[in-house]
Amino acid sequence: MIIIFTIGQVAAKVGLNIGAIRFYERKGLLDPVVRNEQNNRLYTDDEINWLIFLRCLRETGMSVEEIKKYYDMVKAGTSTLPERIKLIQDQKQALLDDIDKKKAQLVHLEHKLERYYRGENY
């Protein structure tokens, strides 16, 4: 049995606002979905799962253009697996690099707080 969700339900499930979902559809990051008699968008678990992953990619800093490239490769089929793997590996490395930078920034802030707690003024 296929469960159908409205755009409002999808937005709540995925953690995106309705405008973002429509934006992704306009940008070609989500195929146009089925509509009911009232012209409301109707989504399945497949679209929800894709939107969850799309949100993850955006949160890692991947651009809309890169996600579009990735999505087009997914739709092209398994022949694009090596390119998709490379794209995801590159994004993973960029995220790991960003985490390292954030950890260094955190250490710097902790040292500053320690100095303030000791009564130093700089």
Coordinates of C-alpha atoms in Angstrom, one line a residue:
M1 CA 0.0 0.0 0.0
I2 CA 1.3 3.4 -1.0
I3 CA 0.8 6.2 1.5
I4 CA 0.2 9.6 0.1
F5 CA 1.2 12.9 1.9
T6 CA 0.4 16.5 1.2
I7 CA 3.1 19.1 0.9
G8 CA 2.4 20.3 4.4
Q9 CA 2.8 16.9 5.8
V10 CA 6.0 16.4 3.9
A11 CA 7.4 19.7 5.1
A12 CA 6.8 18.7 8.7
K13 CA 8.2 15.2 8.2
V14 CA 11.3 16.4 6.3
G15 CA 12.0 19.6 8.3
L16 CA 11.8 21.9 5.3
N17 CA 9.3 24.7 4.6
I18 CA 6.8 24.4 1.8
G19 CA 8.5 27.1 -0.2
A20 CA 11.8 25.2 -0.1
I21 CA 10.1 22.0 -1.4
R22 CA 8.5 24.0 -4.2
F23 CA 11.9 25.7 -4.9
Y24 CA 13.6 22.3 -5.2
E25 CA 10.9 21.2 -7.6
R26 CA 11.3 24.3 -9.8
K27 CA 15.1 23.7 -9.8
G28 CA 14.7 20.2 -11.0
L29 CA 15.9 18.6 -7.8
L30 CA 12.6 16.8 -7.4
D31 CA 10.5 15.5 -10.2
P32 CA 7.0 17.1 -10.5
V33 CA 4.8 15.0 -8.3
V34 CA 1.3 13.7 -8.9
R35 CA -1.5 16.2 -8.1
N36 CA -5.1 15.5 -7.0
E37 CA -8.3 16.9 -8.3
Q38 CA -7.7 20.2 -6.4
N39 CA -4.2 20.5 -8.0
N40 CA -2.5 19.8 -4.6
R41 CA 0.8 18.1 -4.7
L42 CA 0.8 14.5 -3.5
Y43 CA 4.0 12.8 -2.2
T44 CA 5.1 9.2 -1.5
D45 CA 7.7 7.8 0.8
D46 CA 10.2 7.9 -2.1
E47 CA 9.9 11.7 -2.5
I48 CA 10.1 12.1 1.3
N49 CA 13.3 9.9 1.5
W50 CA 14.9 11.9 -1.4
L51 CA 14.0 15.2 0.3
I52 CA 15.5 14.0 3.6
F53 CA 18.8 13.2 1.7
L54 CA 18.6 16.5 -0.3
R55 CA 18.3 18.4 3.0
C56 CA 21.3 16.5 4.3
L57 CA 23.3 17.4 1.3
R58 CA 22.4 21.1 1.6
E59 CA 23.3 21.0 5.3
T60 CA 26.8 19.7 4.4
G61 CA 27.2 22.7 2.2
M62 CA 26.5 21.1 -1.2
S63 CA 25.2 23.7 -3.7
V64 CA 21.9 23.4 -5.5
E65 CA 23.8 23.1 -8.7
E66 CA 25.9 20.1 -7.4
I67 CA 22.8 18.4 -6.1
K68 CA 21.1 18.9 -9.5
K69 CA 24.1 17.2 -11.1
Y70 CA 23.9 14.4 -8.6
Y71 CA 20.2 14.0 -9.1
D72 CA 20.5 13.9 -12.8
M73 CA 23.2 11.1 -12.4
V74 CA 20.8 9.2 -10.1
K75 CA 18.1 9.4 -12.8
A76 CA 20.5 8.3 -15.4
G77 CA 21.0 4.9 -13.7
T78 CA 23.7 2.7 -12.3
S79 CA 26.2 3.6 -15.0
T80 CA 26.8 6.9 -13.1
L81 CA 27.7 5.1 -9.8
P82 CA 31.4 5.9 -9.9
E83 CA 30.7 9.6 -10.5
R84 CA 28.1 9.7 -7.7
I85 CA 30.5 7.9 -5.3
K86 CA 33.2 10.5 -6.1
L87 CA 30.8 13.4 -5.6
I88 CA 29.6 12.0 -2.2
Q89 CA 33.2 11.2 -1.2
D90 CA 34.3 14.8 -2.0
Q91 CA 31.4 16.2 -0.1
K92 CA 32.2 13.9 2.9
Q93 CA 35.8 15.1 2.9
A94 CA 34.7 18.8 2.7
L95 CA 32.4 18.2 5.7
L96 CA 35.2 16.5 7.6
D97 CA 37.5 19.4 6.8
D98 CA 34.9 21.8 8.0
I99 CA 34.4 19.8 11.3
D100 CA 38.2 20.0 11.9
K101 CA 38.1 23.8 11.4
K102 CA 35.1 24.1 13.8
K103 CA 36.9 22.0 16.4
A104 CA 39.9 24.3 16.1
Q105 CA 37.6 27.3 16.5
L106 CA 36.0 25.7 19.6
V107 CA 39.4 25.1 21.2
H108 CA 40.3 28.7 20.6
L109 CA 37.0 29.9 22.3
E110 CA 37.6 27.5 25.2
H111 CA 41.1 29.0 25.7
K112 CA 39.6 32.5 25.6
L113 CA 37.0 31.6 28.2
E114 CA 39.7 30.0 30.5
R115 CA 41.6 33.3 30.4
Y116 CA 38.5 35.3 31.2
Y117 CA 37.7 32.9 34.1
R118 CA 41.2 33.5 35.5
G119 CA 40.4 37.2 35.4
E120 CA 42.5 38.1 32.4
N121 CA 41.1 40.9 30.2
Y122 CA 42.2 39.8 26.8

